[in-house]
């Protein structure tokens, strides 16, 4: 777990502390001192650094080691490396939540775009309008945005003269793209 081949080192308190994450080292030293001078076992959650520099989250379950005379000579314990568990849980959360977050963000951006065109406002003002309606109606902003986007197709078509102006705008956009813009076909910019 710490990166050593089995049997290549003798585990000592000094070695354990040397691998302890610097921020957790004082706490572990206190636990070890307490265990050596009290009559109880202990557990601790902390981080350690392996020989390759990787940081591991771990739980240690430990007890005192005593001679036959009862004299305490050290501690012995068991490490449970939680690093993979944390990484898997974090990835599972992201895998589950990210698509919903991206979808929610996309519909909010679409609704902002509609408001920007209709009211001739900037993105911040459009978002402020959505937020205001959300608060005033006690409706989730995402739900309002989704409903707005769903209802836009029900609006009457733009007057022919306005649509003609927009047609010209769309068909001549390339003529007004600054020379220093990303000119990759289909790319951003």
GROMACS .gro file of N, CA and C in nm, residues 77-159:
model
  249
   77UNK      N    1  -0.169  -0.259   1.361
   77UNK     CA    2  -0.300  -0.224   1.310
   77UNK      C    3  -0.321  -0.268   1.167
   78UNK      N    4  -0.433  -0.224   1.115
   78UNK     CA    5  -0.476  -0.262   0.981
   78UNK      C    6  -0.518  -0.136   0.907
   79UNK      N    7  -0.464  -0.117   0.787
   79UNK     CA    8  -0.500  -0.003   0.702
   79UNK      C    9  -0.610  -0.045   0.605
   80UNK      N   10  -0.705   0.043   0.586
   80UNK     CA   11  -0.805   0.026   0.480
   80UNK      C   12  -0.788   0.146   0.387
   81UNK      N   13  -0.740   0.120   0.267
   81UNK     CA   14  -0.718   0.227   0.170
   81UNK      C   15  -0.851   0.262   0.104
   82UNK      N   16  -0.897   0.384   0.127
   82UNK     CA   17  -1.027   0.429   0.075
   82UNK      C   18  -1.014   0.507  -0.055
   83UNK      N   19  -0.893   0.524  -0.104
   83UNK     CA   20  -0.870   0.609  -0.220
   83UNK      C   21  -0.954   0.567  -0.339
   84UNK      N   22  -0.949   0.438  -0.376
   84UNK     CA   23  -1.027   0.392  -0.491
   84UNK      C   24  -1.176   0.408  -0.465
   85UNK      N   25  -1.218   0.384  -0.341
   85UNK     CA   26  -1.360   0.398  -0.306
   85UNK      C   27  -1.404   0.542  -0.327
   86UNK      N   28  -1.323   0.639  -0.282
   86UNK     CA   29  -1.356   0.780  -0.301
   86UNK      C   30  -1.358   0.815  -0.449
   87UNK      N   31  -1.255   0.769  -0.522
   87UNK     CA   32  -1.248   0.799  -0.664
   87UNK      C   33  -1.367   0.741  -0.738
   88UNK      N   34  -1.405   0.618  -0.706
   88UNK     CA   35  -1.519   0.554  -0.770
   88UNK      C   36  -1.649   0.627  -0.736
   89UNK      N   37  -1.665   0.666  -0.611
   89UNK     CA   38  -1.786   0.737  -0.569
   89UNK      C   39  -1.794   0.873  -0.639
   90UNK      N   40  -1.681   0.943  -0.646
   90UNK     CA   41  -1.679   1.073  -0.713
   90UNK      C   42  -1.713   1.057  -0.861
   91UNK      N   43  -1.654   0.955  -0.926
   91UNK     CA   44  -1.681   0.933  -1.067
   91UNK      C   45  -1.826   0.893  -1.090
   92UNK      N   46  -1.880   0.808  -1.004
   92UNK     CA   47  -2.020   0.767  -1.017
   92UNK      C   48  -2.112   0.889  -1.003
   93UNK      N   49  -2.081   0.976  -0.908
   93UNK     CA   50  -2.161   1.098  -0.890
   93UNK      C   51  -2.155   1.184  -1.016
   94UNK      N   52  -2.033   1.204  -1.069
   94UNK     CA   53  -2.019   1.286  -1.189
   94UNK      C   54  -2.090   1.222  -1.308
   95UNK      N   55  -2.075   1.090  -1.323
   95UNK     CA   56  -2.140   1.021  -1.433
   95UNK      C   57  -2.291   1.035  -1.427
   96UNK      N   58  -2.344   1.035  -1.305
   96UNK     CA   59  -2.488   1.046  -1.287
   96UNK      C   60  -2.536   1.191  -1.298
   97UNK      N   61  -2.464   1.283  -1.237
   97UNK     CA   62  -2.511   1.421  -1.227
   97UNK      C   63  -2.476   1.507  -1.347
   98UNK      N   64  -2.360   1.483  -1.408
   98UNK     CA   65  -2.313   1.572  -1.513
   98UNK      C   66  -2.407   1.584  -1.632
   99UNK      N   67  -2.461   1.476  -1.686
   99UNK     CA   68  -2.553   1.493  -1.799
   99UNK      C   69  -2.673   1.581  -1.764
  100UNK      N   70  -2.728   1.563  -1.645
  100UNK     CA   71  -2.841   1.646  -1.603
  100UNK      C   72  -2.800   1.792  -1.589
  101UNK      N   73  -2.681   1.814  -1.531
  101UNK     CA   74  -2.633   1.952  -1.515
  101UNK      C   75  -2.610   2.018  -1.650
  102UNK      N   76  -2.551   1.944  -1.743
  102UNK     CA   77  -2.527   2.001  -1.876
  102UNK      C   78  -2.657   2.027  -1.949
  103UNK      N   79  -2.753   1.936  -1.936
  103UNK     CA   80  -2.883   1.955  -1.999
  103UNK      C   81  -2.953   2.077  -1.940
  104UNK      N   82  -2.949   2.089  -1.809
  104UNK     CA   83  -3.012   2.203  -1.742
  104UNK      C   84  -2.946   2.332  -1.787
  105UNK      N   85  -2.814   2.332  -1.794
  105UNK     CA   86  -2.742   2.452  -1.835
  105UNK      C   87  -2.776   2.487  -1.980
  106UNK      N   88  -2.787   2.386  -2.065
  106UNK     CA   89  -2.817   2.411  -2.207
  106UNK      C   90  -2.953   2.476  -2.224
  107UNK      N   91  -3.054   2.426  -2.154
  107UNK     CA   92  -3.188   2.482  -2.170
  107UNK      C   93  -3.194   2.624  -2.112
  108UNK      N   94  -3.120   2.649  -2.006
  108UNK     CA   95  -3.115   2.785  -1.949
  108UNK      C   96  -3.048   2.879  -2.049
  109UNK      N   97  -2.940   2.834  -2.113
  109UNK     CA   98  -2.873   2.917  -2.214
  109UNK      C   99  -2.965   2.945  -2.332
  110UNK      N  100  -3.044   2.844  -2.373
  110UNK     CA  101  -3.139   2.865  -2.483
  110UNK      C  102  -3.244   2.969  -2.444
  111UNK      N  103  -3.297   2.958  -2.324
  111UNK     CA  104  -3.398   3.053  -2.277
  111UNK      C  105  -3.339   3.193  -2.269
  112UNK      N  106  -3.215   3.204  -2.221
  112UNK     CA  107  -3.149   3.335  -2.217
  112UNK      C  108  -3.137   3.392  -2.358
  113UNK      N  109  -3.102   3.308  -2.453
  113UNK     CA  110  -3.090   3.353  -2.592
  113UNK      C  111  -3.222   3.407  -2.646
  114UNK      N  112  -3.330   3.338  -2.615
  114UNK     CA  113  -3.462   3.385  -2.658
  114UNK      C  114  -3.490   3.523  -2.599
  115UNK      N  115  -3.468   3.538  -2.469
  115UNK     CA  116  -3.494   3.665  -2.402
  115UNK      C  117  -3.403   3.776  -2.456
  116UNK      N  118  -3.280   3.742  -2.487
  116UNK     CA  119  -3.187   3.841  -2.541
  116UNK      C  120  -3.236   3.895  -2.675
  117UNK      N  121  -3.288   3.807  -2.760
  117UNK     CA  122  -3.337   3.850  -2.891
  117UNK      C  123  -3.468   3.927  -2.878
  118UNK      N  124  -3.560   3.873  -2.803
  118UNK     CA  125  -3.692   3.935  -2.792
  118UNK      C  126  -3.686   4.071  -2.724
  119UNK      N  127  -3.610   4.081  -2.614
  119UNK     CA  128  -3.607   4.205  -2.536
  119UNK      C  129  -3.484   4.292  -2.564
  120UNK      N  130  -3.394   4.244  -2.652
  120UNK     CA  131  -3.273   4.319  -2.684
  120UNK      C  132  -3.193   4.353  -2.557
  121UNK      N  133  -3.168   4.249  -2.474
  121UNK     CA  134  -3.091   4.264  -2.351
  121UNK      C  135  -2.966   4.176  -2.359
  122UNK      N  136  -2.872   4.198  -2.267
  122UNK     CA  137  -2.752   4.114  -2.266
  122UNK      C  138  -2.778   3.986  -2.187
  123UNK      N  139  -2.678   3.897  -2.186
  123UNK     CA  140  -2.694   3.766  -2.122
  123UNK      C  141  -2.721   3.778  -1.972
  124UNK      N  142  -2.652   3.870  -1.907
  124UNK     CA  143  -2.672   3.888  -1.762
  124UNK      C  144  -2.813   3.937  -1.732
  125UNK      N  145  -2.862   4.030  -1.812
  125UNK     CA  146  -2.997   4.081  -1.793
  125UNK      C  147  -3.101   3.972  -1.820
  126UNK      N  148  -3.077   3.891  -1.922
  126UNK     CA  149  -3.170   3.782  -1.954
  126UNK      C  150  -3.175   3.682  -1.839
  127UNK      N  151  -3.059   3.649  -1.783
  127UNK     CA  152  -3.056   3.556  -1.670
  127UNK      C  153  -3.126   3.618  -1.549
  128UNK      N  154  -3.104   3.747  -1.528
  128UNK     CA  155  -3.172   3.816  -1.417
  128UNK      C  156  -3.323   3.810  -1.432
  129UNK      N  157  -3.371   3.823  -1.554
  129UNK     CA  158  -3.515   3.814  -1.579
  129UNK      C  159  -3.567   3.674  -1.546
  130UNK      N  160  -3.495   3.571  -1.590
  130UNK     CA  161  -3.535   3.433  -1.557
  130UNK      C  162  -3.533   3.410  -1.406
  131UNK      N  163  -3.428   3.457  -1.341
  131UNK     CA  164  -3.416   3.439  -1.196
  131UNK      C  165  -3.530   3.510  -1.123
  132UNK      N  166  -3.563   3.630  -1.167
  132UNK     CA  167  -3.672   3.706  -1.106
  132UNK      C  168  -3.804   3.631  -1.117
  133UNK      N  169  -3.833   3.579  -1.237
  133UNK     CA  170  -3.960   3.505  -1.255
  133UNK      C  171  -3.959   3.378  -1.171
  134UNK      N  172  -3.845   3.315  -1.160
  134UNK     CA  173  -3.834   3.194  -1.078
  134UNK      C  174  -3.867   3.226  -0.933
  135UNK      N  175  -3.809   3.334  -0.883
  135UNK     CA  176  -3.833   3.372  -0.743
  135UNK      C  177  -3.976   3.419  -0.721
  136UNK      N  178  -4.029   3.496  -0.813
  136UNK     CA  179  -4.164   3.550  -0.798
  136UNK      C  180  -4.271   3.442  -0.803
  137UNK      N  181  -4.245   3.338  -0.880
  137UNK     CA  182  -4.346   3.233  -0.897
  137UNK      C  183  -4.315   3.107  -0.818
  138UNK      N  184  -4.202   3.109  -0.745
  138UNK     CA  185  -4.158   2.992  -0.669
  138UNK      C  186  -4.151   2.868  -0.758
  139UNK      N  187  -4.093   2.888  -0.876
  139UNK     CA  188  -4.076   2.782  -0.974
  139UNK      C  189  -3.928   2.769  -1.004
  140UNK      N  190  -3.880   2.648  -1.014
  140UNK     CA  191  -3.738   2.630  -1.044
  140UNK      C  192  -3.703   2.697  -1.176
  141UNK      N  193  -3.589   2.764  -1.175
  141UNK     CA  194  -3.544   2.837  -1.293
  141UNK      C  195  -3.532   2.745  -1.414
  142UNK      N  196  -3.479   2.627  -1.393
  142UNK     CA  197  -3.464   2.531  -1.502
  142UNK      C  198  -3.599   2.493  -1.562
  143UNK      N  199  -3.700   2.476  -1.476
  143UNK     CA  200  -3.834   2.441  -1.525
  143UNK      C  201  -3.893   2.555  -1.607
  144UNK      N  202  -3.873   2.679  -1.561
  144UNK     CA  203  -3.921   2.794  -1.639
  144UNK      C  204  -3.851   2.801  -1.774
  145UNK      N  205  -3.720   2.783  -1.772
  145UNK     CA  206  -3.642   2.789  -1.896
  145UNK      C  207  -3.689   2.681  -1.994
  146UNK      N  208  -3.708   2.561  -1.943
  146UNK     CA  209  -3.753   2.450  -2.028
  146UNK      C  210  -3.890   2.482  -2.089
  147UNK      N  211  -3.979   2.538  -2.008
  147UNK     CA  212  -4.113   2.570  -2.058
  147UNK      C  213  -4.107   2.681  -2.162
  148UNK      N  214  -4.024   2.782  -2.139
  148UNK     CA  215  -4.010   2.891  -2.236
  148UNK      C  216  -3.960   2.836  -2.369
  149UNK      N  217  -3.856   2.755  -2.365
  149UNK     CA  218  -3.801   2.698  -2.488
  149UNK      C  219  -3.905   2.611  -2.558
  150UNK      N  220  -3.984   2.537  -2.482
  150UNK     CA  221  -4.088   2.452  -2.541
  150UNK      C  222  -4.198   2.534  -2.607
  151UNK      N  223  -4.226   2.653  -2.553
  151UNK     CA  224  -4.336   2.734  -2.607
  151UNK      C  225  -4.294   2.831  -2.716
  152UNK      N  226  -4.167   2.855  -2.735
  152UNK     CA  227  -4.122   2.948  -2.840
  152UNK      C  228  -4.177   2.909  -2.977
  153UNK      N  229  -4.178   2.781  -3.016
  153UNK     CA  230  -4.232   2.747  -3.148
  153UNK      C  231  -4.380   2.782  -3.167
  154UNK      N  232  -4.451   2.807  -3.059
  154UNK     CA  233  -4.593   2.842  -3.072
  154UNK      C  234  -4.613   2.990  -3.102
  155UNK      N  235  -4.507   3.070  -3.095
  155UNK     CA  236  -4.518   3.213  -3.125
  155UNK      C  237  -4.540   3.232  -3.275
  156UNK      N  238  -4.609   3.338  -3.312
  156UNK     CA  239  -4.625   3.364  -3.455
  156UNK      C  240  -4.490   3.396  -3.519
  157UNK      N  241  -4.481   3.369  -3.647
  157UNK     CA  242  -4.357   3.396  -3.719
  157UNK      C  243  -4.327   3.545  -3.718
  158UNK      N  244  -4.201   3.578  -3.729
  158UNK     CA  245  -4.161   3.719  -3.736
  158UNK      C  246  -4.219   3.780  -3.862
  159UNK      N  247  -4.249   3.910  -3.858
  159UNK     CA  248  -4.298   3.975  -3.980
  159UNK      C  249  -4.198   3.956  -4.094
   0.00000   0.00000   0.00000
